[in-house]
Amino acid sequence: MVHTGKPSRACQPCKSRHIRCDESTPACNNCVRSGRICPGYKSEFDLVLRDQNAVAHNNVQRRLRKQQKKRDDRRVVPQKEFKGVGKSTSIPTLPTSISISKEFEAICFLFTRYILVQRDPGTRTGFLEFLPPLYAKSNPSSSLSTTTSALALSIMEAWTSGNGTLHTPVGLANATFGKALSLTRAALNNPETRKTDDTLMTILILGMHERLTARLQSRLPSLTHYEGALALIEHRGDFQYNDDLSKRLLIAIRSQHVVYAFEKGEPVSRESAIWKDPPDMPENAAIQQISLSADAADLQTRMEHMFMKADMHTENLDQTLVELLEHAYALDARLVNWSFSLPSSWLPIKVFDVNIPDSVKQAGLYGKTCDVYLDIWMATSWNHHRQSRIIIQSIILQCISLLPAASTLYSPQLTRSVIQEMADGICDSVPFLLGNRTRFGSTGQEIETILPEHQKSATDLGGWLFLVTLKRMVEDRLPLREGQYDWMQQQLERLEKIFFIRKNESSSTPSESSTSSSLNSLIFLNSF
């Protein structure tokens, strides 16, 4: 975990002796006077990001040893019985190994590698973080428990196929999924279980399972489970969100609603029940982003619908463009205010190439620096912010190009500079999110990252969280500096190799394949 208190730069001998260090260079005066060797001081970068996992690990191990000692003291030692008048017995033998079911192994795989991962509370908008406590309380034969097992088995089978390709889940995963569907239908038909958080969580997990299998089969995902979640929200009514869990589930569905609106080019319907706030709704930076993204989706839809009209040379066209411009500038100002309102811990730290591992630089470093963050979700939130600003600035450029007099009132050069700045920030996050990973492999694959404690999350989630952002940047062909588009195209091909994404596979058109991959990945990451 990253220490959040004020770090001390004192040398280690002064810390051990509990005396004040004057931090003189090359050696502190305390060490000079006492004849000790002063080892020097840690850099500010190491202090800000110093890892305390070792301390926590030692504390846990100490408690476990104490508990084991208590159990050993209470243990009854079996005694031999001798042959004689009575019946003879032998000392019971202990098993040489513990048998673990594939289902239990898959659950552990899902929870430890994808859900129970340290992250800043301000980045939470998904629903999977609430799955472990619900799963722990659920009946093993319930729809929630069975659906969770089906998802876990599918993810583990897909990633550990061992043949260098992602593959569609078969066998136990498919059988468990079929059982989960049957149990879910029964839960929906029961008036007592229909409105519970367990049932809503079950529907969301089924939707995630559908998107995973659709991704592996290179097809568009069915919206059945997403629409089912919306129907459950409507059925629950306005007063069924009395605890933090139910409110967080509502936020997760809102997040997915915005993603579908972006991908399908439809406005976000604020009249839907999912946008009615119950009292004391949770609030954080990522949740605020959902509302801003919904407004960006609406603005994008208005612009696209205007271009789809048969005749744009109408008397009201100029007025419509001016209104779009004003709306775009107002929304961009809100996005800027969002970034200024973030705590200092959210700000990226610039790292120069001399401090970046060579393998990471060779895999993908744009320029001479990269940015590091406290976690991958924080980096992803920043990239969502940058992408939203790029969308807004692109709309502004389009409006200015259609208004002859607009260039005197608005600055296209300033708009292009904002797009360039946001694109640079996205490119600078690549080494942090991907490390040196360049090929497909199981999640146990060892990769090199800028920060050692970031290795596991970069392997499991970094690429998934970045795929949609990079894909849209490449598809939009933004007005960037020379060579930057080609670099982003190379990084997209790198991601396609890592996740074994086949271009245009099983799609009638390239755009259909692009939509399938983009929609699957974006909804997948919004589940966390």
PDB file of C-alpha atoms in Angstrom, residues 121-122 124-131 133-134 137 196-198 200-201 204 233 236 239-254 278-284 287:
ATOM      1  CA  PRO A 121     -11.772   4.746  -3.147  1.00  0.00           C
ATOM      2  CA  GLY A 122     -12.302   7.741  -5.420  1.00  0.00           C
ATOM      3  CA  ARG A 124     -14.848   3.084  -7.652  1.00  0.00           C
ATOM      4  CA  THR A 125     -17.900   2.975  -9.942  1.00  0.00           C
ATOM      5  CA  GLY A 126     -18.253  -0.732 -10.762  1.00  0.00           C
ATOM      6  CA  PHE A 127     -20.166  -3.538  -9.079  1.00  0.00           C
ATOM      7  CA  LEU A 128     -17.663  -6.397  -8.790  1.00  0.00           C
ATOM      8  CA  GLU A 129     -16.066  -4.952  -5.651  1.00  0.00           C
ATOM      9  CA  PHE A 130     -19.328  -5.780  -3.802  1.00  0.00           C
ATOM     10  CA  LEU A 131     -19.440  -9.350  -5.075  1.00  0.00           C
ATOM     11  CA  PRO A 133     -19.328 -10.129   0.614  1.00  0.00           C
ATOM     12  CA  LEU A 134     -22.542 -11.051  -1.215  1.00  0.00           C
ATOM     13  CA  LYS A 137     -23.326 -14.828   2.470  1.00  0.00           C
ATOM     14  CA  THR A 196     -33.105  -8.198  -3.883  1.00  0.00           C
ATOM     15  CA  ASP A 197     -29.569  -6.942  -4.418  1.00  0.00           C
ATOM     16  CA  ASP A 198     -28.458 -10.553  -4.941  1.00  0.00           C
ATOM     17  CA  LEU A 200     -29.603  -7.555  -9.463  1.00  0.00           C
ATOM     18  CA  MET A 201     -25.957  -8.545  -8.945  1.00  0.00           C
ATOM     19  CA  LEU A 204     -25.036  -7.889 -13.920  1.00  0.00           C
ATOM     20  CA  ILE A 233     -34.415  -1.019 -11.562  1.00  0.00           C
ATOM     21  CA  ARG A 236     -37.809  -1.950  -7.664  1.00  0.00           C
ATOM     22  CA  PHE A 239     -37.506   3.539  -2.437  1.00  0.00           C
ATOM     23  CA  GLN A 240     -35.547   0.310  -2.746  1.00  0.00           C
ATOM     24  CA  TYR A 241     -32.085   1.821  -2.288  1.00  0.00           C
ATOM     25  CA  ASN A 242     -31.586   2.064   1.452  1.00  0.00           C
ATOM     26  CA  ASP A 243     -27.984   0.943   1.826  1.00  0.00           C
ATOM     27  CA  ASP A 244     -24.630   1.624   0.218  1.00  0.00           C
ATOM     28  CA  LEU A 245     -24.617  -1.648  -1.738  1.00  0.00           C
ATOM     29  CA  SER A 246     -27.906  -1.024  -3.567  1.00  0.00           C
ATOM     30  CA  LYS A 247     -26.882   2.553  -4.370  1.00  0.00           C
ATOM     31  CA  ARG A 248     -23.524   1.396  -5.732  1.00  0.00           C
ATOM     32  CA  LEU A 249     -25.270  -1.152  -7.939  1.00  0.00           C
ATOM     33  CA  LEU A 250     -27.420   1.672  -9.291  1.00  0.00           C
ATOM     34  CA  ILE A 251     -24.271   3.720 -10.053  1.00  0.00           C
ATOM     35  CA  ALA A 252     -22.720   0.740 -11.862  1.00  0.00           C
ATOM     36  CA  ILE A 253     -25.767   0.450 -14.120  1.00  0.00           C
ATOM     37  CA  ARG A 254     -25.610   4.192 -14.828  1.00  0.00           C
ATOM     38  CA  PRO A 278     -32.239   8.205  -3.749  1.00  0.00           C
ATOM     39  CA  PRO A 279     -31.218  10.104  -0.577  1.00  0.00           C
ATOM     40  CA  ASP A 280     -27.522  10.212   0.365  1.00  0.00           C
ATOM     41  CA  MET A 281     -26.098   8.867  -2.885  1.00  0.00           C
ATOM     42  CA  PRO A 282     -22.353   8.077  -2.736  1.00  0.00           C
ATOM     43  CA  GLU A 283     -20.099  10.626  -4.386  1.00  0.00           C
ATOM     44  CA  ASN A 284     -16.512  10.475  -5.609  1.00  0.00           C
ATOM     45  CA  ILE A 287     -18.946   8.939 -10.071  1.00  0.00           C
TER      46      ILE A 287
END
